[in-house]
Amino acid sequence: MRISTKGRYSLEAMLYIALLPGDIYSSTREIAEKTGISEGYLEQLFIPLRRAGFLCGIRGPQGGYLLGKPAKEIKVGSIVRSVEGPLQPTPCVQPNICPKQEFCTSRFTWSRLYIGINECLDTISLQNLVDDFRSRHEPEYSI
Amino acid sequence: MKISTRGRYGIRLLIDLAEQNDSNCVTLSSIAERQNISVRYLEQVAIILRRAGFIRSVKGASGGYTLARDSSDIIVGDVLRVLEGDMLIVDPPIKGTTETLLTSCIRRVVFEPLNRRIAEIIDSENLAALVGTQDTEEAYMYFI
């Protein structure tokens, strides 16, 4: 029942970018160096993150990535869903996947779990991560 | 973020046993037929559930399986942890290593609350409560 590295690394990269001043572009090379995540993997993850509007990128030697919108408007649940797909414990929680959905008793548990996971992650924003980080590590932490 | 077939089929096996709520034993082949799961797979799951003390087997001509305790004493979370290993959303920190500041922040703010929420949900359900529950439309609400 694990979140994959896609979700974990995306959160890490997004938090890294969110901690920088708003006008500083960060390149995938720099993020790779600071986090230890491979540059190729970051580039792969940034495709859906850009498409979802969480990141915007500019090309060129001074290019890189910025947050696509304010950190408080980016839910952790949306970040993880954009790279992992729907956060469903079983396929059957989607409507009309299983012919037994009307009377299956175990589906009830999976549905509660599915709703709980999404609700929990949707109450946390990227800003909550930034705030927690700053309250513990600044000013000694500098990027 | 998936429950394996072992966890899913194990829960269905237990629900099936709870639904045949007399003291008679239930054969795996009859469960297999009702649940449309292969007998061989159910046998593997049944061994784990028996060792963990959720079901017991009765040998003989009218033998089979029955719940080893009252269905209200069987907590869904306990069953899932036995079948799935654990129900954590990320691996716990490796002892003797230090996480980066970024990863420990994410663990604290995201993964620990999520682990607690998952545990709350699965530990608040017992088998007796599950039997007879039907689709609540709740899951659909999430899509609207």
PDB file of C-alpha atoms in Angstrom, chain A residues 18-87:
ATOM      1  CA  ALA A  18       8.341  26.370  -3.365  1.00  0.00           C
ATOM      2  CA  LEU A  19      11.041  27.190  -0.816  1.00  0.00           C
ATOM      3  CA  LEU A  20      12.963  29.374  -3.275  1.00  0.00           C
ATOM      4  CA  PRO A  21      12.131  33.069  -3.688  1.00  0.00           C
ATOM      5  CA  GLY A  22       9.304  33.465  -6.209  1.00  0.00           C
ATOM      6  CA  ASP A  23      11.451  34.889  -9.000  1.00  0.00           C
ATOM      7  CA  ILE A  24      14.223  32.302  -8.937  1.00  0.00           C
ATOM      8  CA  TYR A  25      14.023  29.650 -11.617  1.00  0.00           C
ATOM      9  CA  SER A  26      15.423  26.282 -10.695  1.00  0.00           C
ATOM     10  CA  SER A  27      16.712  23.842 -13.260  1.00  0.00           C
ATOM     11  CA  THR A  28      16.188  20.110 -13.115  1.00  0.00           C
ATOM     12  CA  ARG A  29      19.968  19.763 -12.853  1.00  0.00           C
ATOM     13  CA  GLU A  30      20.062  21.895  -9.732  1.00  0.00           C
ATOM     14  CA  ILE A  31      17.090  20.091  -8.160  1.00  0.00           C
ATOM     15  CA  ALA A  32      18.718  16.760  -9.008  1.00  0.00           C
ATOM     16  CA  GLU A  33      21.922  17.838  -7.284  1.00  0.00           C
ATOM     17  CA  LYS A  34      20.149  19.026  -4.159  1.00  0.00           C
ATOM     18  CA  THR A  35      17.712  16.139  -3.792  1.00  0.00           C
ATOM     19  CA  GLY A  36      19.580  13.196  -5.257  1.00  0.00           C
ATOM     20  CA  ILE A  37      16.694  12.433  -7.635  1.00  0.00           C
ATOM     21  CA  SER A  38      17.930  11.746 -11.157  1.00  0.00           C
ATOM     22  CA  GLU A  39      17.558  14.573 -13.637  1.00  0.00           C
ATOM     23  CA  GLY A  40      15.895  12.331 -16.205  1.00  0.00           C
ATOM     24  CA  TYR A  41      13.295  11.205 -13.695  1.00  0.00           C
ATOM     25  CA  LEU A  42      12.570  14.798 -12.677  1.00  0.00           C
ATOM     26  CA  GLU A  43      12.033  15.781 -16.304  1.00  0.00           C
ATOM     27  CA  GLN A  44       9.587  12.915 -16.663  1.00  0.00           C
ATOM     28  CA  LEU A  45       7.665  13.973 -13.540  1.00  0.00           C
ATOM     29  CA  PHE A  46       7.594  17.614 -14.589  1.00  0.00           C
ATOM     30  CA  ILE A  47       5.593  16.848 -17.736  1.00  0.00           C
ATOM     31  CA  PRO A  48       2.349  16.034 -15.859  1.00  0.00           C
ATOM     32  CA  LEU A  49       3.113  18.657 -13.191  1.00  0.00           C
ATOM     33  CA  ARG A  50       3.393  21.334 -15.864  1.00  0.00           C
ATOM     34  CA  ARG A  51       0.306  20.096 -17.650  1.00  0.00           C
ATOM     35  CA  ALA A  52      -1.625  20.373 -14.395  1.00  0.00           C
ATOM     36  CA  GLY A  53      -0.427  23.960 -14.016  1.00  0.00           C
ATOM     37  CA  PHE A  54       1.604  23.377 -10.854  1.00  0.00           C
ATOM     38  CA  LEU A  55       4.864  24.296 -12.571  1.00  0.00           C
ATOM     39  CA  CYS A  56       5.746  26.613 -15.379  1.00  0.00           C
ATOM     40  CA  GLY A  57       9.023  26.388 -17.181  1.00  0.00           C
ATOM     41  CA  ILE A  58      11.061  28.599 -19.446  1.00  0.00           C
ATOM     42  CA  ARG A  59      13.725  27.432 -21.834  1.00  0.00           C
ATOM     43  CA  GLY A  60      17.196  28.772 -22.349  1.00  0.00           C
ATOM     44  CA  PRO A  61      20.406  29.094 -20.366  1.00  0.00           C
ATOM     45  CA  GLN A  62      18.705  31.053 -17.569  1.00  0.00           C
ATOM     46  CA  GLY A  63      15.643  28.849 -17.783  1.00  0.00           C
ATOM     47  CA  GLY A  64      14.107  26.505 -15.324  1.00  0.00           C
ATOM     48  CA  TYR A  65      10.952  26.075 -13.315  1.00  0.00           C
ATOM     49  CA  LEU A  66       8.753  28.210 -11.115  1.00  0.00           C
ATOM     50  CA  LEU A  67       5.535  27.332  -9.320  1.00  0.00           C
ATOM     51  CA  GLY A  68       2.606  27.716 -11.708  1.00  0.00           C
ATOM     52  CA  LYS A  69       0.396  29.114  -8.965  1.00  0.00           C
ATOM     53  CA  PRO A  70       0.685  30.117  -5.309  1.00  0.00           C
ATOM     54  CA  ALA A  71       1.706  27.279  -2.980  1.00  0.00           C
ATOM     55  CA  LYS A  72      -1.428  27.636  -0.916  1.00  0.00           C
ATOM     56  CA  GLU A  73      -3.536  26.843  -3.987  1.00  0.00           C
ATOM     57  CA  ILE A  74      -1.684  23.618  -4.707  1.00  0.00           C
ATOM     58  CA  LYS A  75      -3.052  20.662  -2.781  1.00  0.00           C
ATOM     59  CA  VAL A  76      -0.759  17.777  -1.982  1.00  0.00           C
ATOM     60  CA  GLY A  77      -3.539  15.445  -3.187  1.00  0.00           C
ATOM     61  CA  SER A  78      -3.560  17.087  -6.624  1.00  0.00           C
ATOM     62  CA  ILE A  79       0.213  16.836  -6.960  1.00  0.00           C
ATOM     63  CA  VAL A  80       0.206  13.141  -6.136  1.00  0.00           C
ATOM     64  CA  ARG A  81      -2.829  12.410  -8.325  1.00  0.00           C
ATOM     65  CA  SER A  82      -1.314  14.239 -11.294  1.00  0.00           C
ATOM     66  CA  VAL A  83       1.661  11.871 -11.352  1.00  0.00           C
ATOM     67  CA  GLU A  84       0.138   8.672  -9.912  1.00  0.00           C
ATOM     68  CA  GLY A  85      -3.389   8.772 -11.305  1.00  0.00           C
ATOM     69  CA  PRO A  86      -6.407   8.311  -9.036  1.00  0.00           C
ATOM     70  CA  LEU A  87      -5.371   7.283  -5.526  1.00  0.00           C
TER      71      LEU A  87
END
